[in-house]
Short mmCIF file of C-alpha atoms and ligand atoms in Angstrom, two decimals:
data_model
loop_
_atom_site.label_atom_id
_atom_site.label_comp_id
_atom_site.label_asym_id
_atom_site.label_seq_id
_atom_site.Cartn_x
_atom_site.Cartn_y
_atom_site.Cartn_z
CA UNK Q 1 14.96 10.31 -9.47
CA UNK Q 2 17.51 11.98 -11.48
CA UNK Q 3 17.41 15.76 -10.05
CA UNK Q 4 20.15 18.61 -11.17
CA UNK Q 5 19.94 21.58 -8.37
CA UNK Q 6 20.99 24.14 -10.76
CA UNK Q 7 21.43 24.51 -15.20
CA UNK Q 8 20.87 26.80 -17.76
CA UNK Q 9 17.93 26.10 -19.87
CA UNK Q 10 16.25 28.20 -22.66
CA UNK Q 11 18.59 31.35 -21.92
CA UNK Q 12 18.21 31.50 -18.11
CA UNK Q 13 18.99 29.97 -15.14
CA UNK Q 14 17.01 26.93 -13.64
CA UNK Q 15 17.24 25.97 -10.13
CA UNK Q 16 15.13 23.70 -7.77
CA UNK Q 17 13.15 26.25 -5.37
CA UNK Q 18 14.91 24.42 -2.11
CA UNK Q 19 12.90 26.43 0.52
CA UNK Q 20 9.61 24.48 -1.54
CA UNK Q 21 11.18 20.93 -0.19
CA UNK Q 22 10.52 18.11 0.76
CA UNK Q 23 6.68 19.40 0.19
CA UNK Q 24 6.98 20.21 -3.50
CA UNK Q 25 10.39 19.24 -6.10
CA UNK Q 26 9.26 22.53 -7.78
CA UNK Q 27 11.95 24.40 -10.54
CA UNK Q 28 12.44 28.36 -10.56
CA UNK Q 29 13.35 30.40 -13.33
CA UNK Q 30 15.93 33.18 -13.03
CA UNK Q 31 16.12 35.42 -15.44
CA UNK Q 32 18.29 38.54 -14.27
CA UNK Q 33 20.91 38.90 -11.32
CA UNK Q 34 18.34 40.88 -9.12
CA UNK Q 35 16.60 37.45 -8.81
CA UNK Q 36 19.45 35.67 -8.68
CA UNK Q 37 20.71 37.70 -5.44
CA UNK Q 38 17.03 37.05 -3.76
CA UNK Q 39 17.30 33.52 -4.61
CA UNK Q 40 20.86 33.15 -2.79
CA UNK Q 41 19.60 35.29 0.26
CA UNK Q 42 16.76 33.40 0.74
CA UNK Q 43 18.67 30.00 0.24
CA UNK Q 44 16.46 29.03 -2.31
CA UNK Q 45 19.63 27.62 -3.90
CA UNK Q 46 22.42 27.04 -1.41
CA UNK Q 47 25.40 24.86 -0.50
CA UNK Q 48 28.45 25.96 -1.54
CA UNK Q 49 29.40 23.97 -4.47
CA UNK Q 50 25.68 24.83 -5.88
CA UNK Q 51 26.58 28.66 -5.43
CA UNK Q 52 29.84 28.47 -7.11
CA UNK Q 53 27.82 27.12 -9.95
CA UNK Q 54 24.91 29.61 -9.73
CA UNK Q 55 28.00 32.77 -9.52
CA UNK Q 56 29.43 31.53 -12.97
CA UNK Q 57 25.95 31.67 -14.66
CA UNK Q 58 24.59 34.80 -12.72
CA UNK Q 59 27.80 36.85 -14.30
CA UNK Q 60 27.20 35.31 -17.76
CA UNK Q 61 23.27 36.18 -16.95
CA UNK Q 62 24.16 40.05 -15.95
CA UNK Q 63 26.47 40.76 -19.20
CA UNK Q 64 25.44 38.42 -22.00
CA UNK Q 65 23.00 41.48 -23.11
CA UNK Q 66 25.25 43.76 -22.71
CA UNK Q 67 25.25 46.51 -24.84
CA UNK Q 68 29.09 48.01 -24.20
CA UNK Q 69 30.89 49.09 -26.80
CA UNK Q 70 34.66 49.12 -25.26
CA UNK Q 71 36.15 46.38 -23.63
CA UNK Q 72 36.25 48.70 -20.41
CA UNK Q 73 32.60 49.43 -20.57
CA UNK Q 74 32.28 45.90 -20.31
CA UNK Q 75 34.33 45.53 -17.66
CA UNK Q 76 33.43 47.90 -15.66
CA UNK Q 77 29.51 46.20 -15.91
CA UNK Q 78 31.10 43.17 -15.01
CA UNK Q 79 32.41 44.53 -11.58
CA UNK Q 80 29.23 45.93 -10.54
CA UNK Q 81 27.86 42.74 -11.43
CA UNK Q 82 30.41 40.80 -9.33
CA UNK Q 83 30.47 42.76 -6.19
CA UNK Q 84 26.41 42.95 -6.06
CA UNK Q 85 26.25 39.21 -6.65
CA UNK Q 86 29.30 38.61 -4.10
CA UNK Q 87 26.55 40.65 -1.90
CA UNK Q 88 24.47 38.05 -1.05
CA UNK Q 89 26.08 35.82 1.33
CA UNK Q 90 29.71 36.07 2.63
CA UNK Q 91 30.59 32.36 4.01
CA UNK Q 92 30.42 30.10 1.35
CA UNK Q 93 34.57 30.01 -0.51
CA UNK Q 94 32.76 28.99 -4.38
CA UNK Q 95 30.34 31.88 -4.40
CA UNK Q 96 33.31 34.31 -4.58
CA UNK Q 97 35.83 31.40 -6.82
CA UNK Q 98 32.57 31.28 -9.17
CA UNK Q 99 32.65 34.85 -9.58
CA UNK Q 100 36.28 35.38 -9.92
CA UNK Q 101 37.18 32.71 -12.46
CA UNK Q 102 34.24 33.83 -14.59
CA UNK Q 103 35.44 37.45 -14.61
CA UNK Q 104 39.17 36.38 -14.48
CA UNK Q 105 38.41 34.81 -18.28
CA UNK Q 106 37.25 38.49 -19.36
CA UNK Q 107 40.17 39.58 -18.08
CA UNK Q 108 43.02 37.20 -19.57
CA UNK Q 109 40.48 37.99 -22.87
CA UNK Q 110 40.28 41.27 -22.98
CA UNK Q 111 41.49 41.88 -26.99
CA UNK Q 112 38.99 39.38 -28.17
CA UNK Q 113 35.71 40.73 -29.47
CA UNK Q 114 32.66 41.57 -26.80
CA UNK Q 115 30.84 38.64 -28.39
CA UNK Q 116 33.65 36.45 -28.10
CA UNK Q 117 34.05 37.45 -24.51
CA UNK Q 118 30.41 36.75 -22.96
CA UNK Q 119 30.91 33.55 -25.35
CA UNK Q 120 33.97 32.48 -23.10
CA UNK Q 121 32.11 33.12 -20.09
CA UNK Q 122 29.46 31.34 -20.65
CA UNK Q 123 31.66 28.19 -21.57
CA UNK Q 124 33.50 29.27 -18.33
CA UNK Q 125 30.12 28.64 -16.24
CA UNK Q 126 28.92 25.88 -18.02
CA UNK Q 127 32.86 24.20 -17.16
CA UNK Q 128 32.45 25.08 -13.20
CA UNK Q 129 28.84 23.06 -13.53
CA UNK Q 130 30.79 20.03 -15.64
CA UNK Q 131 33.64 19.96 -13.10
CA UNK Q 132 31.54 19.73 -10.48
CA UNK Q 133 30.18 16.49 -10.58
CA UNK Q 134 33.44 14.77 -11.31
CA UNK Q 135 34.84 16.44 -8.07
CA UNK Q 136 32.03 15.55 -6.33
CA UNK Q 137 32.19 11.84 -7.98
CA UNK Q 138 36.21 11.94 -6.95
CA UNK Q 139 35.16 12.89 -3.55
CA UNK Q 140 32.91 9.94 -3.18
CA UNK Q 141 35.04 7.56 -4.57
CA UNK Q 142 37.67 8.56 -2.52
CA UNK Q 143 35.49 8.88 0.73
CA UNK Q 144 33.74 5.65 0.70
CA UNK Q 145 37.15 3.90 1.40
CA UNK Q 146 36.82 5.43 4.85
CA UNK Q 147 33.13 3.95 5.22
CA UNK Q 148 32.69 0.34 6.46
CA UNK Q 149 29.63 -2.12 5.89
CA UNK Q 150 27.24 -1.81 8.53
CA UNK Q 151 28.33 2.08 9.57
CA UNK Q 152 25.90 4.52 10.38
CA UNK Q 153 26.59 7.90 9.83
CA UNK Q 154 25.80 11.34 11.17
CA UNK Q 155 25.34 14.21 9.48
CA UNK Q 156 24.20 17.68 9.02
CA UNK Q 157 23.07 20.19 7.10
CA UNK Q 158 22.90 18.94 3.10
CA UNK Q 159 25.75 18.61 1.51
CA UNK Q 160 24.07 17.03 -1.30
CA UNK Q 161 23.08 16.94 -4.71
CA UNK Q 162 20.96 19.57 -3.32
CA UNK Q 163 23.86 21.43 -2.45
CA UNK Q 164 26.14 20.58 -5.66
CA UNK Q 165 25.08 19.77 -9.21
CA UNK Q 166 24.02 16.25 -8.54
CA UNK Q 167 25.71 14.06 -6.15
CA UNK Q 168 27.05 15.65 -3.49
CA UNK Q 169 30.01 16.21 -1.18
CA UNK Q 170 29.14 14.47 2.21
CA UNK Q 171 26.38 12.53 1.04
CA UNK Q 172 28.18 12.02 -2.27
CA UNK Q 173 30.74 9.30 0.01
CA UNK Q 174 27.57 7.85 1.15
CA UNK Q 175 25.92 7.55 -2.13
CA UNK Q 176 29.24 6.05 -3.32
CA UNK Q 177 29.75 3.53 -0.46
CA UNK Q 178 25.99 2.11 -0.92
CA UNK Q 179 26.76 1.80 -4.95
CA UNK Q 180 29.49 -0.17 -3.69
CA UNK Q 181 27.67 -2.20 -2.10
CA UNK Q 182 28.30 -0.94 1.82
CA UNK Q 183 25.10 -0.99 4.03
CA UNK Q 184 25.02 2.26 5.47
CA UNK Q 185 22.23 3.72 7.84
CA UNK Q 186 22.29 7.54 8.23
CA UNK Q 187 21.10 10.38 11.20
CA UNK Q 188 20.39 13.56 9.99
CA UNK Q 189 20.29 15.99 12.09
CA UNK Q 190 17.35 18.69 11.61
CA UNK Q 191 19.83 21.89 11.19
CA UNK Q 192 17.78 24.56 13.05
CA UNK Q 193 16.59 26.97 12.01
CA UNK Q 194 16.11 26.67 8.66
CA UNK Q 195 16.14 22.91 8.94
CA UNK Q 196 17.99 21.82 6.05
CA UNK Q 197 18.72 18.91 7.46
CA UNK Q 198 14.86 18.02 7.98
CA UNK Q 199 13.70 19.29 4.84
CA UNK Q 200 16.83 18.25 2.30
CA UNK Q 201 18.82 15.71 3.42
CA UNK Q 202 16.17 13.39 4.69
CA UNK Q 203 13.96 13.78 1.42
CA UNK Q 204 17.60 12.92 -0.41
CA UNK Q 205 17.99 10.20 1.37
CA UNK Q 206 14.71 9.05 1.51
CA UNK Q 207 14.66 9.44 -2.39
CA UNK Q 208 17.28 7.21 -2.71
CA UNK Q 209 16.00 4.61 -0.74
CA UNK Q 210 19.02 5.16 1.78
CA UNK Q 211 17.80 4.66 5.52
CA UNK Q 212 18.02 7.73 7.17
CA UNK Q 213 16.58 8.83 10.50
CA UNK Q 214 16.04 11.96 11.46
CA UNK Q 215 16.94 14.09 14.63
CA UNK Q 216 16.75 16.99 16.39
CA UNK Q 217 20.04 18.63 16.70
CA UNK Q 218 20.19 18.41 20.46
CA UNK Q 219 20.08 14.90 20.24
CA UNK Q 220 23.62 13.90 18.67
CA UNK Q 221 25.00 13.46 22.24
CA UNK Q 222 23.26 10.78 23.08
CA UNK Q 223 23.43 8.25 20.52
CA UNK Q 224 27.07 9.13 20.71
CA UNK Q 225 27.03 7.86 23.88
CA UNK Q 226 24.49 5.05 23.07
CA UNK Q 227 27.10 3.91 20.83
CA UNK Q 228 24.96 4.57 17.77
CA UNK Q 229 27.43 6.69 15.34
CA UNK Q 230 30.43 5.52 13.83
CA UNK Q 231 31.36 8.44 11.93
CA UNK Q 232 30.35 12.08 11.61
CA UNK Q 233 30.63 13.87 7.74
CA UNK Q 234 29.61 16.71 7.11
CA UNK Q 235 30.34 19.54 4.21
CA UNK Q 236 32.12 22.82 4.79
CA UNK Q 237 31.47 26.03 3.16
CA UNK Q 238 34.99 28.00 3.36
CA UNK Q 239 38.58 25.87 4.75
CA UNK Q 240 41.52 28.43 6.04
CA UNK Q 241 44.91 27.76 5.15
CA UNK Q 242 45.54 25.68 8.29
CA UNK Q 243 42.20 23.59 8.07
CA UNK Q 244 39.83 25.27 9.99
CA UNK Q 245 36.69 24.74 8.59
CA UNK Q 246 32.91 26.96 8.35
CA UNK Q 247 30.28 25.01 8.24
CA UNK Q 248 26.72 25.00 8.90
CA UNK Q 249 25.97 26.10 12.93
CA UNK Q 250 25.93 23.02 14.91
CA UNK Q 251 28.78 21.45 13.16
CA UNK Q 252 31.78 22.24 15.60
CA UNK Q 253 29.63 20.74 18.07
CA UNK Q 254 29.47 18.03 16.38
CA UNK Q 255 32.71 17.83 16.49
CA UNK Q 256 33.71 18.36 20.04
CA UNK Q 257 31.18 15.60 20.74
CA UNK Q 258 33.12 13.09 18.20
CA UNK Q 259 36.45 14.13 19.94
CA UNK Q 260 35.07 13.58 23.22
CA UNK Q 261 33.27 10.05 21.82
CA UNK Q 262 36.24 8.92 19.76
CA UNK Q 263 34.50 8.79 16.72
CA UNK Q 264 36.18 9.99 13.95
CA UNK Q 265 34.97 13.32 11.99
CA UNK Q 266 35.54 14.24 8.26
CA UNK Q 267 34.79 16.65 6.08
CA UNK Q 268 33.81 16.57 2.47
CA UNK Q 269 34.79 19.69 0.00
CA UNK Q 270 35.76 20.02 -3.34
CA UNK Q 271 39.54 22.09 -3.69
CA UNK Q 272 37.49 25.19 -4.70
CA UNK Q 273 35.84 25.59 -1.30
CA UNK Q 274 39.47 26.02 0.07
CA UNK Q 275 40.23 29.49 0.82
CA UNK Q 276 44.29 29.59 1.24
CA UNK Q 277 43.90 33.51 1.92
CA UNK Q 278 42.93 32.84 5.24
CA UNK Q 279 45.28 32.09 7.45
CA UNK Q 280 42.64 30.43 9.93
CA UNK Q 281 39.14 30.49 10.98
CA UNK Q 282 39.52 33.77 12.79
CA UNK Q 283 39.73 35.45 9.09
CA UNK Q 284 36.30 34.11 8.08
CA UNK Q 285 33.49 36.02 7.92
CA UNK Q 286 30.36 34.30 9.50
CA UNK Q 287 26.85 35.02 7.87
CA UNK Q 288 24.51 36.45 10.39
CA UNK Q 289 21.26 36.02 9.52
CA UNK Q 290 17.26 37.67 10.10
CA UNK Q 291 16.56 36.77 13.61
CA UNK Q 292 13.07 35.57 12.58
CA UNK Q 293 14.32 32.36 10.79
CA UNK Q 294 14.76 31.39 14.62
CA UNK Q 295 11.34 32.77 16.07
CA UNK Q 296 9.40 31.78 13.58
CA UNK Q 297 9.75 30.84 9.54
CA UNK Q 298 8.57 27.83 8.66
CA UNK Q 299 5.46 27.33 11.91
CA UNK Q 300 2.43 28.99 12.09
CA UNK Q 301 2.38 30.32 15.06
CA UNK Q 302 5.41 32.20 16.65
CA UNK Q 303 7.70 30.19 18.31
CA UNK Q 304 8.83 33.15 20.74
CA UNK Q 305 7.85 36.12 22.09
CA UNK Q 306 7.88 39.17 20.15
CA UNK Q 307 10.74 41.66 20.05
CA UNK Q 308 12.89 38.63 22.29
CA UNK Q 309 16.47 39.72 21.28
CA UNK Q 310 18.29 36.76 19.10
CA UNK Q 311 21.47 35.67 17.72
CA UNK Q 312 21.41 33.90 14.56
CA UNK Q 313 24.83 32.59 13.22
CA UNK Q 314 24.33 30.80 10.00
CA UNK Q 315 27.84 29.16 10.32
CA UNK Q 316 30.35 28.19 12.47
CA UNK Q 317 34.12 27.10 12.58
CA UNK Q 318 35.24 23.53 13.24
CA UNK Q 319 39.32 24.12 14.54
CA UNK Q 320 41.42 21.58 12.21
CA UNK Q 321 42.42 19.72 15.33
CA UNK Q 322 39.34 18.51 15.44
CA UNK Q 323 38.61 16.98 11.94
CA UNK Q 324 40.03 13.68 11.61
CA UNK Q 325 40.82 14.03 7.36
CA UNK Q 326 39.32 16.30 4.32
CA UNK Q 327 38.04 14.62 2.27
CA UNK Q 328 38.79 16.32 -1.07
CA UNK Q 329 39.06 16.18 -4.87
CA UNK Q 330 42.59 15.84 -4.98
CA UNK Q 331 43.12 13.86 -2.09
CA UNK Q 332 42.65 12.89 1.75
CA UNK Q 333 43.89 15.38 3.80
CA UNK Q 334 44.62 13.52 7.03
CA UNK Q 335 45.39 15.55 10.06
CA UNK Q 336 44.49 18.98 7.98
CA UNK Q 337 47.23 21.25 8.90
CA UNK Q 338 48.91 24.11 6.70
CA UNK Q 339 51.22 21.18 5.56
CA UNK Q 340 49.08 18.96 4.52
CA UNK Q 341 46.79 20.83 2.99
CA UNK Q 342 49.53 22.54 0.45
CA UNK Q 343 50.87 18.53 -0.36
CA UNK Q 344 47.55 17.94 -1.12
CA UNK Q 345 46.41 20.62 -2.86
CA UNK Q 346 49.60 21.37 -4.88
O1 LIG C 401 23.09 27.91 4.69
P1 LIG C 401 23.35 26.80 3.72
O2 LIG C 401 22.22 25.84 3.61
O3 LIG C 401 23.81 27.32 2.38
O4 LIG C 401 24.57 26.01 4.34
C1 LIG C 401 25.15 24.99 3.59
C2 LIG C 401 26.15 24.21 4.34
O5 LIG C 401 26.51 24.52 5.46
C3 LIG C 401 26.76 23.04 3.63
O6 LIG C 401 27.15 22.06 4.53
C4 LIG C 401 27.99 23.51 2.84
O7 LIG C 401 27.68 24.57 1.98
C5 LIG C 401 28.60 22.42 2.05
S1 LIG C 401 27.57 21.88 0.74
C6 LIG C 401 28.33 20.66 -0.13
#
């Protein structure tokens, strides 16, 4: 099934309604930034790479009927755009990069005509989409040298196409290492609470005829021990300077347990999800989310008592020392370090 997570058809934005999976592959049409917003809050699109994409075409969707007559009339619309937009959700590095190199274009443009200028942004957004897939085909290619025949392979979250245009960052080195002919089984783990991992990265999977088996989170201890993973990848949604990564809750665990099990643990990004501004993973804001995605969305019946007080990080940090190599569009980043990172990255 060819699927593409987000695109611009007929003069607005299309995007697969991800909290309607695996039940229903249904498409949503946006068709001003207000929705837009909703639909990143409510992780109707999500993943990182995905938001980047959906930032560059939510600016281009908030000006291109704009009806400014000065270039700073425009501009100023386009900051109000930008900072609502950059409203939504604060983790994820390519939400922000999408917004800025849209509005950065206006900028370096700003003695062209106002036609000219939404016309530049709107090639700007449609680029950020393009680019996309061949980082996330560079990642894969890349990544699925580290895979061998016969490995099974944990992950979490979706870092998908689900989560990119349409192949993916962590499950874009799987994809890969299958075309090449690798026989790879894979665990996903469910990703409470909003169970991405259950709902997306199974039906992914599943979809492409990759065998995947799915677990609760708790569970990733054990067939550690059982001897059942060989390697851990997962996505990240913001890198520090000095490698720390965000990812989805449950992934530094992840890690700790592959440190403790010897098994080595990677991450998949593209170079726009690294955030060189931050010197480490103390500087990154983690999303807290509505404590009812944890005592109750998705079941019938609450799954706690009412009023019980909750903590819901959406995200947490993975310290560099524990990730094993990036795996990026420029490059492996082995032992991700401030070094290593910059020789990479250039
Ligand atoms: O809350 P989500 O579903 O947006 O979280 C997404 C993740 O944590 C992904 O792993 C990350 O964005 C990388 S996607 C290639």
């Amino acid at each position: 099934m060819n699927i593409e997570t987000i695109s611009w058809q007929n003069n607005r934005i299309r995007i697969i309604d991800q909290t309607k999976l695996p039940g229903r592959l249904q498409y949503l049409y946006i068709n001003n930034l207000r929705e837009l917003w909703r639909a990143i809050k409510e992780l109707k699109v999500r993943g990182a790479p995905a938001l980047g994409a959906a930032a560059g075409l939510g600016i281009y969707l908030a000006v291109k009927d704009s009806r400014a007559k000065t270039f700073g009339e425009f501009s100023a619309q386009l900051d109000l755009a930008a900072k609502y937009l950059a409203s939504s959700r604060p983790t994820a590095r390519n939400l922000f990069w999408g917004i800025e190199r849209v509005c950065r274009v206006a900028g370096k443009n700003r003695n062209a005509s106002l036609p000219r200028i939404k016309e530049l942004i709107f090639q700007e957004a449609l680029r950020i989409i393009e680019e996309d897939k061949l980082s996330c085909r560079r990642i894969g290619e890349l990544g699925s040298a580290l895979i061998n025949d016969r490995d099974t392979v944990l992950t979490v979250c979706n870092a998908g196409i689900l989560a990119t245009i349409d192949y993916g960052t962590a499950l874009g080195v799987i994809y890969r290492a299958v075309e090449k002919g690798k026989r790879i089984k894979v665990y996903a783990s469910e990703t409470r609470p909003l169970l991405q991992g259950a709902r997306l990265t199974s039906w992914e999977l599943k979809n492409k005829k990759i065998p995947v088996t799915l677990i609760c989170d708790n569970m990733a201890a054990t067939l550690m021990q059982q001897g059942k993973v060989a390697k851990v990848i997962t996505g990240a949604d913001r890198i520090a300077a000095n490698g720390d990564s965000a990812n989805k809750i449950g992934t530094y665990s992840l890690a700790v347990l592959c440190a403790y099990h010897n098994i080595p643990f990677y991450i998949a990004a593209p170079a726009s999800t690294f955030d060189l501004g931050k010197r480490s993973g103390r500087d990154i804001i983690i999303e807290e989310r509505d404590p009812r995605e944890i005592t109750g969305l998705f079941f019938r019946q609450p799954i706690a008592p009412r009023g019980v007080e909750v903590y819901n990080p959406a995200f947490d940090v993975t310290p560099h020392q524990l990730i094993t190599a990036i795996i990026t569009d420029k490059g492996i980043i082995r032992k991700p370090c401030r070094k290593n990172i910059k020789r990479v990255l250039k």
